[in-house]
Short mmCIF file of C-alpha atoms and ligand atoms in Angstrom, two decimals:
data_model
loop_
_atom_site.label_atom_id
_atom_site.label_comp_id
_atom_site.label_asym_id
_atom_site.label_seq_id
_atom_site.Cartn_x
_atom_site.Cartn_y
_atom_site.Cartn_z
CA UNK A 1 -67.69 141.17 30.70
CA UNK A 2 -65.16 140.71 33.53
CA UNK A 3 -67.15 139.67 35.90
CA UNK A 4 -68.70 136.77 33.75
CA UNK A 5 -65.42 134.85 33.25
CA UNK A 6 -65.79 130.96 34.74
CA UNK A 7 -63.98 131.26 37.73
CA UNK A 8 -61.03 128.81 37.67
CA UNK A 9 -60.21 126.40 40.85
CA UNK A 10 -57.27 124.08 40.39
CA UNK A 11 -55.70 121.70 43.19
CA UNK A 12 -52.08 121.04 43.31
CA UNK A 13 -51.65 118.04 45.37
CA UNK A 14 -47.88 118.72 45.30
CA UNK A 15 -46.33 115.50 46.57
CA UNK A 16 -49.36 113.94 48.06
CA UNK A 17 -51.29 110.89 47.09
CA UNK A 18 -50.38 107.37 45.54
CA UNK A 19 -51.99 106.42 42.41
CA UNK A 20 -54.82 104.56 44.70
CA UNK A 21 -55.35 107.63 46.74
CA UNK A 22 -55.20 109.91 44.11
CA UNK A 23 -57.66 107.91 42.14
CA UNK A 24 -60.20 107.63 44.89
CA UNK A 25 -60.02 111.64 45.60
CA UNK A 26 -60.47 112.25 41.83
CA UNK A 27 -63.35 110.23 41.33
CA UNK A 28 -64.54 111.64 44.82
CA UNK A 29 -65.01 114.92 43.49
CA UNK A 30 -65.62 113.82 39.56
CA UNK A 31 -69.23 112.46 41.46
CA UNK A 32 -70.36 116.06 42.69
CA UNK A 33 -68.49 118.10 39.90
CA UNK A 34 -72.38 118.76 38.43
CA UNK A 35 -72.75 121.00 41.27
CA UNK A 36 -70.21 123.49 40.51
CA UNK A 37 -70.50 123.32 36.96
CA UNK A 38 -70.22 126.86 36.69
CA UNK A 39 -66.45 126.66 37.94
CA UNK A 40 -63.81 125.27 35.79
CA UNK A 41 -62.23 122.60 37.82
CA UNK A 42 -58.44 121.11 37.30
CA UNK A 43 -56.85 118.70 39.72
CA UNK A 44 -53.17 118.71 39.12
CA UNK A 45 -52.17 115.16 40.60
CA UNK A 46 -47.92 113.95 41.25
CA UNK A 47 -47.26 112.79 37.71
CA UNK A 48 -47.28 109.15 38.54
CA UNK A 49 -51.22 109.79 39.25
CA UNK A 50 -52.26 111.89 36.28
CA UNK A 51 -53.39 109.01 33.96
CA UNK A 52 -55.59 107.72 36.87
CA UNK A 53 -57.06 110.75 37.63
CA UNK A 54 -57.99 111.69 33.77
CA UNK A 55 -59.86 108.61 33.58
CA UNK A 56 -61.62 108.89 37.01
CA UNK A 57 -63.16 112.44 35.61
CA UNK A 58 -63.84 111.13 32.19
CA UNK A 59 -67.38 111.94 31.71
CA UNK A 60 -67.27 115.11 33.68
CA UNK A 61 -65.73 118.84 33.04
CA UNK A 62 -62.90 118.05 35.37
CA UNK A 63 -59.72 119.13 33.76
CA UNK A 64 -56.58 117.66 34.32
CA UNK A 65 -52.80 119.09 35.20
CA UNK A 66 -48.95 118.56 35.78
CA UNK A 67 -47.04 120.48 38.45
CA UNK A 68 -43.83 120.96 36.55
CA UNK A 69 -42.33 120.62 32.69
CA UNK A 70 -39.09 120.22 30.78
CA UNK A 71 -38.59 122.86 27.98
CA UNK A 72 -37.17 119.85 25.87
CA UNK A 73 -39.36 117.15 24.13
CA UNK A 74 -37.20 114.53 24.31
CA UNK A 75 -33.78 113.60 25.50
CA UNK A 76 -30.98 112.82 27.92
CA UNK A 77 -32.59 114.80 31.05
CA UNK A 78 -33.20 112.28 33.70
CA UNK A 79 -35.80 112.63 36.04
CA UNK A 80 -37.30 115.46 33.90
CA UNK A 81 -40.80 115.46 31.96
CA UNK A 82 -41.85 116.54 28.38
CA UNK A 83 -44.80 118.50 27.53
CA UNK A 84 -45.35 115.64 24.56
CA UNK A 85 -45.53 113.16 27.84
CA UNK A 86 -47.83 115.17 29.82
CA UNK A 87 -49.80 115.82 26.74
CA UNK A 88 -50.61 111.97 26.20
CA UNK A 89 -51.16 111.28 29.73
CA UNK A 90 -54.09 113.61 29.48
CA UNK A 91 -52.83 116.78 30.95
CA UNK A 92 -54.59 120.29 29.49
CA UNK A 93 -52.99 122.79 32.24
CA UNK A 94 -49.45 123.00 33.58
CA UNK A 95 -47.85 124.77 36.99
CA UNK A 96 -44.90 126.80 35.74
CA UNK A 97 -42.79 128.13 38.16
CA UNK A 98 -44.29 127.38 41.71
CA UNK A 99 -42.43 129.18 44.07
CA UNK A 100 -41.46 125.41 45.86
CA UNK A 101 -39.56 125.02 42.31
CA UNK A 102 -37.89 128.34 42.92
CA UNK A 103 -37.08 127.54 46.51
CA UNK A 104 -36.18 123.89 46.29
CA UNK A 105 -34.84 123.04 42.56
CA UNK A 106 -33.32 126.27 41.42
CA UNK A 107 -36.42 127.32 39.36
CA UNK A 108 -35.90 130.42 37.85
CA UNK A 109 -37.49 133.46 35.54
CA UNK A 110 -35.86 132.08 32.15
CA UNK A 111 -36.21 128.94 32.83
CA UNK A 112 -39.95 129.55 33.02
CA UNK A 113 -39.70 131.25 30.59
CA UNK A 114 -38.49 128.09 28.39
CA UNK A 115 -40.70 126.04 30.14
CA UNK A 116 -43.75 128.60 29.12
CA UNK A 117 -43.07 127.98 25.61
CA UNK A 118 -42.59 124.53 25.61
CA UNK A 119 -46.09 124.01 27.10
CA UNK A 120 -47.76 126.18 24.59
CA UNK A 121 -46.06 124.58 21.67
CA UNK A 122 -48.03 121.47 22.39
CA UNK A 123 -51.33 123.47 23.85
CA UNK A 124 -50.77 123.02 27.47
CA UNK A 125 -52.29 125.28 29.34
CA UNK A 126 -49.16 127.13 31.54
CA UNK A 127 -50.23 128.38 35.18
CA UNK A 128 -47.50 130.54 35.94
CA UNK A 129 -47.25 131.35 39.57
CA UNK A 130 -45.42 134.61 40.87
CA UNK A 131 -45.33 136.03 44.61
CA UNK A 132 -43.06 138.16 46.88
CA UNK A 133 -41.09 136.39 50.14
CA UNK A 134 -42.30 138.22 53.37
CA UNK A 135 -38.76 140.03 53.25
CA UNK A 136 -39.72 141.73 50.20
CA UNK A 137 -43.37 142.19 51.38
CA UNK A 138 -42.27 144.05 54.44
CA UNK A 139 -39.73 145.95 52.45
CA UNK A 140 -41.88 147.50 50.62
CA UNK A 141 -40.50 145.37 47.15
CA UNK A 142 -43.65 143.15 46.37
CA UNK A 143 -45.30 145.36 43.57
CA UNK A 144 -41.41 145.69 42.19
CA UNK A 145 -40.77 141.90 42.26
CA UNK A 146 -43.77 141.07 40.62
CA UNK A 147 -43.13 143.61 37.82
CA UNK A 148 -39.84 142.03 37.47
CA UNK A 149 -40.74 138.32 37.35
CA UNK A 150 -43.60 139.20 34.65
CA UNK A 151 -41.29 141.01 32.54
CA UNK A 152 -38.66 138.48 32.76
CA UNK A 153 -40.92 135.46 31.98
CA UNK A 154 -43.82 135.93 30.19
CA UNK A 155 -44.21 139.66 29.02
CA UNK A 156 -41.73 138.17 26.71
CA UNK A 157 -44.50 136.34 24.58
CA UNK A 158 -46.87 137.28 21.59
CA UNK A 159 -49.74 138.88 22.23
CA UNK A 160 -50.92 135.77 20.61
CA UNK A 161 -49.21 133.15 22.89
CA UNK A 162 -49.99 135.77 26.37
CA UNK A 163 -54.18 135.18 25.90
CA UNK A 164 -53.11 131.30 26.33
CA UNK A 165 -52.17 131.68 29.92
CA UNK A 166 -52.82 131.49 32.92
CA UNK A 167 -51.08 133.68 36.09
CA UNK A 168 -51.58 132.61 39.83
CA UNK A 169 -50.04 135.21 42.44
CA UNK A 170 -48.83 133.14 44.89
CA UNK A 171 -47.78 135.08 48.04
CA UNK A 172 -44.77 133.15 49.18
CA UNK A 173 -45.55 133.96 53.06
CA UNK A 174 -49.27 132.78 51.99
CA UNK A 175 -48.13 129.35 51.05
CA UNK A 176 -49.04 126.43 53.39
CA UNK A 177 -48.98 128.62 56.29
CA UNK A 178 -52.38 129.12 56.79
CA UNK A 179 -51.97 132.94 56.38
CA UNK A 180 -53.75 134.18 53.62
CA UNK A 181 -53.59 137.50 51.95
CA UNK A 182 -56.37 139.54 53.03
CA UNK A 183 -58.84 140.10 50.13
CA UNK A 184 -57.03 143.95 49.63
CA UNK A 185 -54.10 142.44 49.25
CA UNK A 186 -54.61 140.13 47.12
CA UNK A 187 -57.07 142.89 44.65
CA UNK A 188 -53.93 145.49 45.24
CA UNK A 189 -51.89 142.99 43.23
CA UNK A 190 -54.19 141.70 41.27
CA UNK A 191 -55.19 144.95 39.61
CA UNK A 192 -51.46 145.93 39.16
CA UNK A 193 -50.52 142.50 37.12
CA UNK A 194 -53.76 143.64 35.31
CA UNK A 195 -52.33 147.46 34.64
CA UNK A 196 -49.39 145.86 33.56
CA UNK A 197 -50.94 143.00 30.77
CA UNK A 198 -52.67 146.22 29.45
CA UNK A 199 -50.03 148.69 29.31
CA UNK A 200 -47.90 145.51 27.66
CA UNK A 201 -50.81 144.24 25.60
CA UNK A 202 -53.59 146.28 25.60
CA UNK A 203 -57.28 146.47 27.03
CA UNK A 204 -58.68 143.31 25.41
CA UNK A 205 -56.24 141.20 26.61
CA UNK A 206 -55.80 142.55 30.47
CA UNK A 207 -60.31 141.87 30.31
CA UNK A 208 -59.30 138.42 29.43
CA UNK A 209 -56.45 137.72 31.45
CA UNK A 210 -57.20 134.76 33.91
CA UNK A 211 -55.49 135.97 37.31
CA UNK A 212 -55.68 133.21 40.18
CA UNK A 213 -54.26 134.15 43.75
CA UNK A 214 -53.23 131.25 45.63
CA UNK A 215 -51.91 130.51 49.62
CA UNK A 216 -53.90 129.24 52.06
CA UNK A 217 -57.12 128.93 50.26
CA UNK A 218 -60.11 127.62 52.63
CA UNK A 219 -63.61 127.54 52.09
CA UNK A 220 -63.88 129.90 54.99
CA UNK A 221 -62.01 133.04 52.97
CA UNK A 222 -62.40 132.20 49.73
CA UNK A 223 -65.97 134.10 49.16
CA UNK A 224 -64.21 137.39 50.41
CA UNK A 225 -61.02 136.48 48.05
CA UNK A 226 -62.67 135.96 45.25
CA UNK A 227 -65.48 139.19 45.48
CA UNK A 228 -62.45 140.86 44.65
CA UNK A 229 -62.63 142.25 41.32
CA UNK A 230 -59.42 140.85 39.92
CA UNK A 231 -59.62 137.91 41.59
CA UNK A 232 -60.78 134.74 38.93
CA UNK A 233 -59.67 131.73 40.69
CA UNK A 234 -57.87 130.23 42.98
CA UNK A 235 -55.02 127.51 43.01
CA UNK A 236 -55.48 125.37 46.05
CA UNK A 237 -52.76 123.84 47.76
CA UNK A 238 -53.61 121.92 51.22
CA UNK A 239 -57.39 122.01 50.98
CA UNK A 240 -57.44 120.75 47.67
CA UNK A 241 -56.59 117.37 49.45
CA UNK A 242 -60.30 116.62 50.07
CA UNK A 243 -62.81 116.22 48.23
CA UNK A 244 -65.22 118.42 50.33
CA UNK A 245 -62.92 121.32 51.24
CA UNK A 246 -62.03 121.53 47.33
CA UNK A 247 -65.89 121.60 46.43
CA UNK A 248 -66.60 123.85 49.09
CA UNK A 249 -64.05 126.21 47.84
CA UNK A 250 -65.59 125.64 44.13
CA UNK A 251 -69.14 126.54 45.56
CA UNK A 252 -67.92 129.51 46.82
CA UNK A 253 -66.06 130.87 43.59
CA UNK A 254 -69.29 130.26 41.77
CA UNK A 255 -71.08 132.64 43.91
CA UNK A 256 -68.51 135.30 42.13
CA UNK A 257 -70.76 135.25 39.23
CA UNK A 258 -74.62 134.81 41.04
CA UNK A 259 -76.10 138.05 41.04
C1 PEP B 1 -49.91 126.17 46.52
O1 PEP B 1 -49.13 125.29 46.77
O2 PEP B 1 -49.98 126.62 45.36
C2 PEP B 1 -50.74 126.69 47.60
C3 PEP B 1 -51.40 127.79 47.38
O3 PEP B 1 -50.76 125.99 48.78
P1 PEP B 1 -51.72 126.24 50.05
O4 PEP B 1 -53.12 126.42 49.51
O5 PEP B 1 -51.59 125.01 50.87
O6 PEP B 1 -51.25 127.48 50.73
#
């Protein structure tokens, strides 16, 4: 059953690409997404971007995302964005809680939390990222600290509300630093968020749980990351910038399922 599960690749082009770039890579890919039909692609664009990019893909599979949300609709929140905004731009998927939000802008567990909720009470798909700083991988604290950020921010949801998410572990020491976890790593983790969904919610859900690891994705590792048994995805930071590095990385999760 598992191993059956469309294996999900989504590119967060953080703070790259104008709307003419972004457009051109979108519609780039959108032209050879037939070939990895068997993936379930989402390009997750700068927000300026994401009405572009939806209707470059229209026609294909190609989903598209947002990096960030506000929890609120609506309101006096400059510079923030609303899940009902996102929504109508075309968005399906949402990054919650990248760990350059908790670095940079003070992102925290609750307010993924809020943000969490916010998505799902307009269907957005949340991709909530959680990884471990080096520090806390060397001491020894990385299975601890991503107990605690789970518990803290979505182990806080329904049972009905958890099946509508999505988790990425995101190594922090992984992230744009072209040092990937190695594929036991990544599984080791993996299979304990997995232990944990089904000692929260139970067998059926932890089968159905879409786990994504993410940091320094390449077609060149991602076949050995994604054998991994816990492994579903990936979410694709600097290779997701081309078209043919993205694809590649597609082709390769496909194989996941091929025999
Ligand atoms: C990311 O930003 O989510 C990411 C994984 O980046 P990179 O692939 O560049 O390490």
């Amino acid at each position: 059953m598992d191993s059956l599960k469309k294996p999900v690749v989504a590119g967060n082009w953080k703070m790259h690409k104008t709307i003419t770039e972004a457009r051109s890579l979108a519609a780039e890919i959108a032209s050879k997404a037939a070939e990895v039909r068997e993936a379930t692609l989402i390009l997750i664009p700068p927000f300026t971007a994401i009405c572009e990019v939806k209707k470059a893909v229209e026609g294909t599979e190609i989903k598209v995302g947002a990096q960030d949300v506000f929890w609120e609709d609506q309101g006096a929140f400059t510079g923030e964005i609303s899940p009902l905004q996102l929504k109508e731009a075309g968005c399906e998927f949402v990054v919650i809680g990248h760990s350059e939000r908790r670095q940079y802008f003070g992102e925290t567990d609750e307010t993924v939390r809020k943000k969490v909720l916010a998505a799902l009470r307009h269907n957005l798909t949340p991709i909530v990222c959680i990884g471990e700083t080096l520090e806390e991988r060397e001491k020894g604290q990385t299975l601890e600290k991503i107990s605690s950020q789970l518990e803290k921010s979505v182990f806080t949801l329904s049972p009905q509300d958890f099946q509508k998410i999505i988790l990425a572990y995101e190594p922090i020491w992984a992230i744009g630093t072209s040092r990937n976890a190695t594929p036991e790593q990544a599984e080791e983790v993996h299979s304990f968020i997995r232990n944990l969904i089904a000692e929260r919610y139970g067998k059926t859900q932890t089968s159905c749980a879409i786990i994504l690891y993410g940091g320094s994705v390449k077609p060149a590792n991602s076949f050995s990351l994604i054998r991994e048994k816990d492994v579903d995805g990936f979410l694709v930071g600097g290779a997701s910038l081309e078209a043919e590095s993205f694809l590649a990385i597609a082709r390769e999760a496909v194989r996941k399922n091929e025999g």
